[in-house]
Amino acid sequence: MASPRVGSRGDKEASEILLSVSSWCLCSVGMMVFNKLSVVHFPAVCFLVALQMAFCCVALLCFAWRWIHIGSIRDVLRWSMVTPFFSGMLLTSMLALKNAPMSLVVVLRCLSPVAGLVVESFYPRPIQVNAGMLGSIFLMLAGSTLYASRMPHQHFVGVGWALLNAALAVGDRLLQRLMLAQEQQPVDISKTGVTLLNNLLGLAPVLLCAFFTQEWHAVPELSDLNGLSCGWILASCIVGVGISYTGIWCQSLISATSFLILINVNKFAIIGIEAVFMSKELTWAQVMGALITIFGGVTYGKAQEALSEKEAEPLVAKPAT
């Protein structure tokens, strides 16, 4: 019989996982919604992203400095390869949201495993593929095709940004996996330190983009921002810190594949919010296409998880004859 201490420890771990997952889901949905609302009131995209990154850096240095560990300058230099992808991913996400509905960004991001699958085949330990993963990819492609076939022409402006965002997201994920996974070539930096470096090093290219595009002309005067506008911007900054922390929290408690499934499941809520409360142009065919694509992303994650569990099964030694 298990002792009460063991049982209470298991309940505590389950409660912590439930709390971390719930917190991340709320932050993830909030980040997408608040970014969509913030970019309407603050059209200077580069400065808005820079503001969010600076806010995150200050928050981490003030409240999470104990958990920041950076091994060496060499580790920082290696991790700096992630910076262009991370900052570019944030910028292109904002630009896509500025020119297209949230569902478009969600649908195209669901297709990122297809590109990731190709790149990861060249890794030192390449990813394996099963029939379930291939079937899921077919679902994602079919759903995205249905979504795009009913998309209004004015939203095609955001397609380019959304595609670039998906490509940068793949590069960001692959590089982070290469430098964080123990079976690859990890850096000696804590997850909190990685979060700080992403935002701190990412400030330079974002501000450089603002300089070359002369975006300061689009920065609204403080007098032009009402209380609601400031509220959306502040909320996006706060939730940005929250999603950084809860993402690290979740990844420390559940597997990377489970986290991928969680990301895809969470997108159902984003589609629901936009279809019911925000977008008046989103057709039911687009909603169905988006849901099929997200479902394909979920089944892809489950198929990948099943393959990983199969590979991890210990080999049973045959008895000597």
Tab-separated table of C-alpha atoms in Angstrom:
chain	number	residue	atom	x	y	z
A	1	MET	CA	0.000	0.000	0.000
A	2	ALA	CA	1.321	3.446	-0.874
A	3	SER	CA	2.044	5.662	2.072
A	4	PRO	CA	-0.012	8.849	2.588
A	5	ARG	CA	3.120	10.900	1.931
A	6	VAL	CA	3.580	9.346	-1.520
A	7	GLY	CA	-0.087	9.896	-2.348
A	8	SER	CA	-0.027	13.524	-1.237
A	9	ARG	CA	3.152	14.120	-3.246
A	10	GLY	CA	1.493	12.732	-6.381
A	11	ASP	CA	-1.561	14.924	-5.816
A	12	LYS	CA	0.679	17.948	-5.350
A	13	GLU	CA	2.510	17.285	-8.609
A	14	ALA	CA	-0.775	16.782	-10.468
A	15	SER	CA	-2.126	20.040	-9.025
A	16	GLU	CA	1.035	21.896	-10.060
A	17	ILE	CA	0.794	20.542	-13.614
A	18	LEU	CA	-2.882	21.538	-13.805
A	19	LEU	CA	-2.122	25.034	-12.487
A	20	SER	CA	0.840	25.577	-14.830
A	21	VAL	CA	-1.043	24.332	-17.901
A	22	SER	CA	-4.132	26.430	-17.074
A	23	SER	CA	-1.973	29.522	-16.511
A	24	TRP	CA	-0.135	29.034	-19.799
A	25	CYS	CA	-3.377	28.551	-21.721
A	26	LEU	CA	-4.800	31.796	-20.334
A	27	CYS	CA	-1.581	33.687	-21.116
A	28	SER	CA	-1.342	32.232	-24.629
A	29	VAL	CA	-4.893	33.168	-25.582
A	30	GLY	CA	-4.484	36.561	-23.912
A	31	MET	CA	-1.235	37.255	-25.782
A	32	MET	CA	-2.806	36.670	-29.189
A	33	VAL	CA	-5.941	38.687	-28.379
A	34	PHE	CA	-4.137	41.569	-26.663
A	35	ASN	CA	-1.585	41.803	-29.486
A	36	LYS	CA	-4.410	41.982	-32.020
A	37	LEU	CA	-6.094	44.792	-30.053
A	38	SER	CA	-2.840	46.617	-29.222
A	39	VAL	CA	-1.643	46.845	-32.827
A	40	VAL	CA	-4.921	48.561	-33.759
A	41	HIS	CA	-4.302	51.355	-31.239
A	42	PHE	CA	-0.482	51.419	-31.568
A	43	PRO	CA	0.350	50.920	-35.281
A	44	ALA	CA	4.120	51.345	-34.798
A	45	VAL	CA	4.743	47.589	-34.738
A	46	CYS	CA	8.514	47.653	-34.135
A	47	PHE	CA	8.239	50.002	-31.179
A	48	LEU	CA	5.360	47.981	-29.733
A	49	VAL	CA	7.410	44.763	-29.881
A	50	ALA	CA	10.444	46.576	-28.434
A	51	LEU	CA	8.284	47.877	-25.580
A	52	GLN	CA	7.086	44.346	-24.782
A	53	MET	CA	10.633	42.962	-24.878
A	54	ALA	CA	12.017	45.716	-22.658
A	55	PHE	CA	9.158	45.227	-20.194
A	56	CYS	CA	9.938	41.488	-20.033
A	57	CYS	CA	13.659	42.136	-19.416
A	58	VAL	CA	12.948	44.544	-16.574
A	59	ALA	CA	10.440	42.158	-15.013
A	60	LEU	CA	12.866	39.208	-15.157
A	61	LEU	CA	15.770	41.210	-13.725
A	62	CYS	CA	13.590	42.515	-10.891
A	63	PHE	CA	11.657	39.398	-9.925
A	64	ALA	CA	13.431	36.342	-11.388
A	65	TRP	CA	17.138	37.185	-11.171
A	66	ARG	CA	17.789	34.250	-8.794
A	67	TRP	CA	16.940	31.766	-11.542
A	68	ILE	CA	19.104	33.381	-14.227
A	69	HIS	CA	22.153	31.231	-14.997
A	70	ILE	CA	24.496	31.786	-17.940
A	71	GLY	CA	27.466	29.457	-18.205
A	72	SER	CA	29.902	31.365	-20.423
A	73	ILE	CA	30.298	33.925	-23.173
A	74	ARG	CA	30.569	31.061	-25.640
A	75	ASP	CA	27.097	29.895	-24.622
A	76	VAL	CA	25.763	33.420	-25.140
A	77	LEU	CA	27.374	33.623	-28.585
A	78	ARG	CA	25.884	30.266	-29.555
A	79	TRP	CA	22.464	31.285	-28.317
A	80	SER	CA	22.668	34.599	-30.195
A	81	MET	CA	21.971	32.605	-33.384
A	82	VAL	CA	18.401	32.268	-32.098
A	83	THR	CA	17.947	36.039	-31.740
A	84	PRO	CA	17.133	36.910	-35.393
A	85	PHE	CA	14.529	34.152	-35.526
A	86	PHE	CA	12.970	35.078	-32.174
A	87	SER	CA	12.750	38.816	-32.825
A	88	GLY	CA	11.674	38.231	-36.432
A	89	MET	CA	8.964	35.861	-35.240
A	90	LEU	CA	7.542	38.478	-32.868
A	91	LEU	CA	7.666	41.225	-35.510
A	92	THR	CA	6.087	39.214	-38.303
A	93	SER	CA	3.385	37.969	-35.937
A	94	MET	CA	2.427	41.572	-35.169
A	95	LEU	CA	2.500	42.533	-38.860
A	96	ALA	CA	0.343	39.537	-39.758
A	97	LEU	CA	-2.160	40.415	-37.017
A	98	LYS	CA	-2.198	43.992	-38.276
A	99	ASN	CA	-3.208	42.912	-41.793
A	100	ALA	CA	-5.159	39.676	-41.263
A	101	PRO	CA	-7.342	37.839	-38.719
A	102	MET	CA	-5.847	35.788	-35.886
A	103	SER	CA	-7.129	32.605	-37.490
A	104	LEU	CA	-4.821	33.068	-40.506
A	105	VAL	CA	-1.752	33.211	-38.262
A	106	VAL	CA	-2.999	30.186	-36.323
A	107	VAL	CA	-3.646	28.116	-39.467
A	108	LEU	CA	-0.258	28.806	-41.040
A	109	ARG	CA	1.558	28.215	-37.757
A	110	CYS	CA	-0.093	24.784	-37.600
A	111	LEU	CA	1.719	23.925	-40.831
A	112	SER	CA	5.139	24.536	-39.263
A	113	PRO	CA	5.633	20.832	-38.319
A	114	VAL	CA	5.807	20.030	-42.043
A	115	ALA	CA	8.848	22.272	-42.521
A	116	GLY	CA	10.269	21.202	-39.177
A	117	LEU	CA	10.024	17.553	-40.198
A	118	VAL	CA	12.187	18.178	-43.256
A	119	VAL	CA	14.872	20.112	-41.358
A	120	GLU	CA	15.002	17.726	-38.395
A	121	SER	CA	15.737	14.833	-40.763
A	122	PHE	CA	19.284	16.268	-41.028
A	123	TYR	CA	19.851	16.385	-37.240
A	124	PRO	CA	22.442	14.155	-35.504
A	125	ARG	CA	19.472	12.120	-34.250
A	126	PRO	CA	16.839	12.607	-36.973
A	127	ILE	CA	13.143	12.436	-36.170
A	128	GLN	CA	11.259	9.301	-37.193
A	129	VAL	CA	7.960	9.342	-39.122
A	130	ASN	CA	4.938	7.037	-38.882
A	131	ALA	CA	1.634	6.730	-40.774
A	132	GLY	CA	-0.223	8.772	-38.156
A	133	MET	CA	2.103	11.740	-38.658
A	134	LEU	CA	1.715	11.594	-42.448
A	135	GLY	CA	-2.079	11.400	-42.137
A	136	SER	CA	-2.047	14.397	-39.797
A	137	ILE	CA	0.000	16.402	-42.287
A	138	PHE	CA	-2.616	15.621	-44.958
A	139	LEU	CA	-5.345	16.897	-42.603
A	140	MET	CA	-3.421	20.114	-41.934
A	141	LEU	CA	-2.882	20.756	-45.647
A	142	ALA	CA	-6.563	20.030	-46.454
A	143	GLY	CA	-7.804	22.318	-43.668
A	144	SER	CA	-5.507	25.183	-44.617
A	145	THR	CA	-6.559	24.865	-48.264
A	146	LEU	CA	-10.239	25.096	-47.265
A	147	TYR	CA	-9.484	28.136	-45.105
A	148	ALA	CA	-7.544	29.934	-47.859
A	149	SER	CA	-10.208	29.216	-50.513
A	150	ARG	CA	-12.751	31.311	-48.587
A	151	MET	CA	-10.386	34.082	-47.502
A	152	PRO	CA	-11.278	37.695	-48.536
A	153	HIS	CA	-8.811	39.339	-50.932
A	154	GLN	CA	-7.868	42.094	-48.462
A	155	HIS	CA	-6.472	39.482	-46.072
A	156	PHE	CA	-3.935	38.234	-48.624
A	157	VAL	CA	-1.696	41.134	-47.546
A	158	GLY	CA	-1.187	39.335	-44.264
A	159	VAL	CA	-0.468	35.945	-45.890
A	160	GLY	CA	3.129	36.877	-46.698
A	161	TRP	CA	3.784	38.006	-43.132
A	162	ALA	CA	2.050	34.918	-41.728
A	163	LEU	CA	4.112	32.589	-43.952
A	164	LEU	CA	7.330	34.354	-42.966
A	165	ASN	CA	6.219	34.140	-39.334
A	166	ALA	CA	5.670	30.387	-39.653
A	167	ALA	CA	9.120	29.944	-41.256
A	168	LEU	CA	10.830	31.977	-38.540
A	169	ALA	CA	8.910	30.050	-35.878
A	170	VAL	CA	10.253	26.791	-37.319
A	171	GLY	CA	13.818	28.140	-37.276
A	172	ASP	CA	13.380	29.418	-33.723
A	173	ARG	CA	11.987	26.090	-32.497
A	174	LEU	CA	14.618	23.981	-34.256
A	175	LEU	CA	17.532	26.065	-32.999
A	176	GLN	CA	16.160	26.119	-29.460
A	177	ARG	CA	15.667	22.358	-29.543
A	178	LEU	CA	19.234	21.903	-30.805
A	179	MET	CA	20.623	24.071	-27.987
A	180	LEU	CA	18.356	22.965	-25.133
A	181	ALA	CA	17.724	19.243	-25.657
A	182	GLN	CA	20.186	17.071	-23.742
A	183	GLU	CA	20.506	14.582	-26.602
A	184	GLN	CA	21.583	17.324	-29.029
A	185	GLN	CA	24.139	20.080	-28.302
A	186	PRO	CA	22.782	22.001	-25.266
A	187	VAL	CA	24.058	25.326	-23.939
A	188	ASP	CA	24.738	25.914	-20.252
A	189	ILE	CA	21.973	28.489	-19.748
A	190	SER	CA	18.882	28.209	-17.578
A	191	LYS	CA	15.455	28.613	-19.166
A	192	THR	CA	15.018	31.926	-17.359
A	193	GLY	CA	18.399	33.027	-18.700
A	194	VAL	CA	17.355	31.979	-22.190
A	195	THR	CA	14.175	34.039	-21.885
A	196	LEU	CA	16.192	37.079	-20.795
A	197	LEU	CA	18.702	36.685	-23.644
A	198	ASN	CA	15.928	36.278	-26.221
A	199	ASN	CA	14.335	39.571	-25.224
A	200	LEU	CA	17.525	41.498	-24.431
A	201	LEU	CA	19.453	40.541	-27.576
A	202	GLY	CA	16.298	40.806	-29.658
A	203	LEU	CA	15.881	44.497	-28.843
A	204	ALA	CA	18.733	45.526	-31.170
A	205	PRO	CA	17.375	44.071	-34.456
A	206	VAL	CA	13.838	45.252	-33.635
A	207	LEU	CA	14.977	48.831	-33.029
A	208	LEU	CA	17.166	48.608	-36.150
A	209	CYS	CA	14.078	47.716	-38.183
A	210	ALA	CA	12.272	50.694	-36.651
A	211	PHE	CA	15.157	52.968	-37.691
A	212	PHE	CA	15.321	51.777	-41.310
A	213	THR	CA	11.540	51.931	-41.763
A	214	GLN	CA	11.418	55.350	-40.038
A	215	GLU	CA	8.613	54.002	-37.915
A	216	TRP	CA	8.872	56.756	-35.340
A	217	HIS	CA	6.562	58.745	-37.612
A	218	ALA	CA	3.835	56.185	-36.872
A	219	VAL	CA	4.246	56.325	-33.089
A	220	PRO	CA	1.070	57.907	-31.712
A	221	GLU	CA	1.241	60.856	-29.349
A	222	LEU	CA	0.451	60.101	-25.734
A	223	SER	CA	-2.477	62.465	-26.027
A	224	ASP	CA	-3.877	60.267	-28.828
A	225	LEU	CA	-3.938	57.196	-26.591
A	226	ASN	CA	-6.969	56.873	-24.376
A	227	GLY	CA	-7.247	54.740	-21.270
A	228	LEU	CA	-8.488	51.714	-23.209
A	229	SER	CA	-5.569	51.864	-25.654
A	230	CYS	CA	-3.032	52.073	-22.837
A	231	GLY	CA	-4.821	49.216	-21.103
A	232	TRP	CA	-4.489	46.899	-24.118
A	233	ILE	CA	-0.791	47.774	-24.540
A	234	LEU	CA	-0.033	47.267	-20.839
A	235	ALA	CA	-1.977	43.999	-20.854
A	236	SER	CA	0.070	42.721	-23.820
A	237	CYS	CA	3.305	43.549	-21.948
A	238	ILE	CA	2.188	41.845	-18.735
A	239	VAL	CA	0.863	38.766	-20.510
A	240	GLY	CA	4.118	38.631	-22.513
A	241	VAL	CA	6.023	38.172	-19.245
A	242	GLY	CA	3.431	35.681	-18.062
A	243	ILE	CA	3.663	33.493	-21.151
A	244	SER	CA	7.471	33.480	-20.879
A	245	TYR	CA	7.322	32.285	-17.265
A	246	THR	CA	4.450	29.816	-17.627
A	247	GLY	CA	6.019	28.375	-20.785
A	248	ILE	CA	9.181	27.577	-18.824
A	249	TRP	CA	7.051	26.239	-15.948
A	250	CYS	CA	5.094	23.915	-18.243
A	251	GLN	CA	8.192	22.642	-20.027
A	252	SER	CA	9.758	21.711	-16.691
A	253	LEU	CA	6.731	19.552	-15.789
A	254	ILE	CA	5.538	17.966	-19.062
A	255	SER	CA	7.287	16.578	-22.132
A	256	ALA	CA	8.079	18.732	-25.150
A	257	THR	CA	5.635	16.737	-27.280
A	258	SER	CA	2.864	17.194	-24.714
A	259	PHE	CA	3.595	20.908	-24.784
A	260	LEU	CA	3.260	20.894	-28.595
A	261	ILE	CA	-0.138	19.202	-28.255
A	262	LEU	CA	-1.140	21.786	-25.644
A	263	ILE	CA	-0.208	24.618	-28.026
A	264	ASN	CA	-2.402	23.198	-30.787
A	265	VAL	CA	-5.368	22.449	-28.513
A	266	ASN	CA	-5.145	25.978	-27.147
A	267	LYS	CA	-5.697	27.379	-30.643
A	268	PHE	CA	-9.300	26.125	-30.604
A	269	ALA	CA	-10.040	28.839	-28.035
A	270	ILE	CA	-8.449	31.530	-30.223
A	271	ILE	CA	-10.579	30.507	-33.222
A	272	GLY	CA	-13.697	30.515	-31.034
A	273	ILE	CA	-12.994	33.984	-29.623
A	274	GLU	CA	-12.387	35.485	-33.053
A	275	ALA	CA	-15.396	33.796	-34.690
A	276	VAL	CA	-17.830	34.861	-31.946
A	277	PHE	CA	-16.528	38.200	-30.664
A	278	MET	CA	-14.032	39.831	-33.017
A	279	SER	CA	-14.167	39.085	-36.761
A	280	LYS	CA	-17.273	39.872	-38.800
A	281	GLU	CA	-15.700	38.584	-42.031
A	282	LEU	CA	-14.742	35.076	-40.880
A	283	THR	CA	-16.942	32.556	-42.730
A	284	TRP	CA	-18.024	29.194	-41.372
A	285	ALA	CA	-16.009	27.474	-44.108
A	286	GLN	CA	-12.920	29.275	-42.798
A	287	VAL	CA	-13.791	28.280	-39.239
A	288	MET	CA	-14.115	24.637	-40.326
A	289	GLY	CA	-10.851	24.819	-42.274
A	290	ALA	CA	-9.071	26.282	-39.252
A	291	LEU	CA	-10.507	23.642	-36.913
A	292	ILE	CA	-9.496	20.813	-39.299
A	293	THR	CA	-5.960	22.239	-39.470
A	294	ILE	CA	-5.702	22.521	-35.686
A	295	PHE	CA	-7.099	18.997	-35.254
A	296	GLY	CA	-4.402	17.786	-37.644
A	297	GLY	CA	-1.818	19.507	-35.458
A	298	VAL	CA	-3.182	17.745	-32.371
A	299	THR	CA	-3.175	14.297	-34.029
A	300	TYR	CA	0.346	14.989	-35.347
A	301	GLY	CA	1.536	15.611	-31.797
A	302	LYS	CA	-0.198	12.482	-30.519
A	303	ALA	CA	1.301	10.365	-33.323
A	304	GLN	CA	4.756	11.774	-32.589
A	305	GLU	CA	4.302	11.081	-28.873
A	306	ALA	CA	3.256	7.482	-29.581
A	307	LEU	CA	6.336	7.011	-31.765
A	308	SER	CA	8.604	8.426	-29.045
A	309	GLU	CA	7.094	6.111	-26.410
A	310	LYS	CA	7.572	3.123	-28.713
A	311	GLU	CA	11.239	3.986	-29.272
A	312	ALA	CA	11.755	4.434	-25.523
A	313	GLU	CA	10.428	0.963	-24.639
A	314	PRO	CA	13.211	-1.109	-23.090
A	315	LEU	CA	14.311	-4.120	-25.050
A	316	VAL	CA	13.323	-7.334	-23.289
A	317	ALA	CA	16.246	-9.727	-23.157
A	318	LYS	CA	15.561	-13.180	-24.458
A	319	PRO	CA	16.193	-16.013	-21.960
A	320	ALA	CA	19.308	-18.045	-22.607
A	321	THR	CA	18.677	-21.428	-24.134
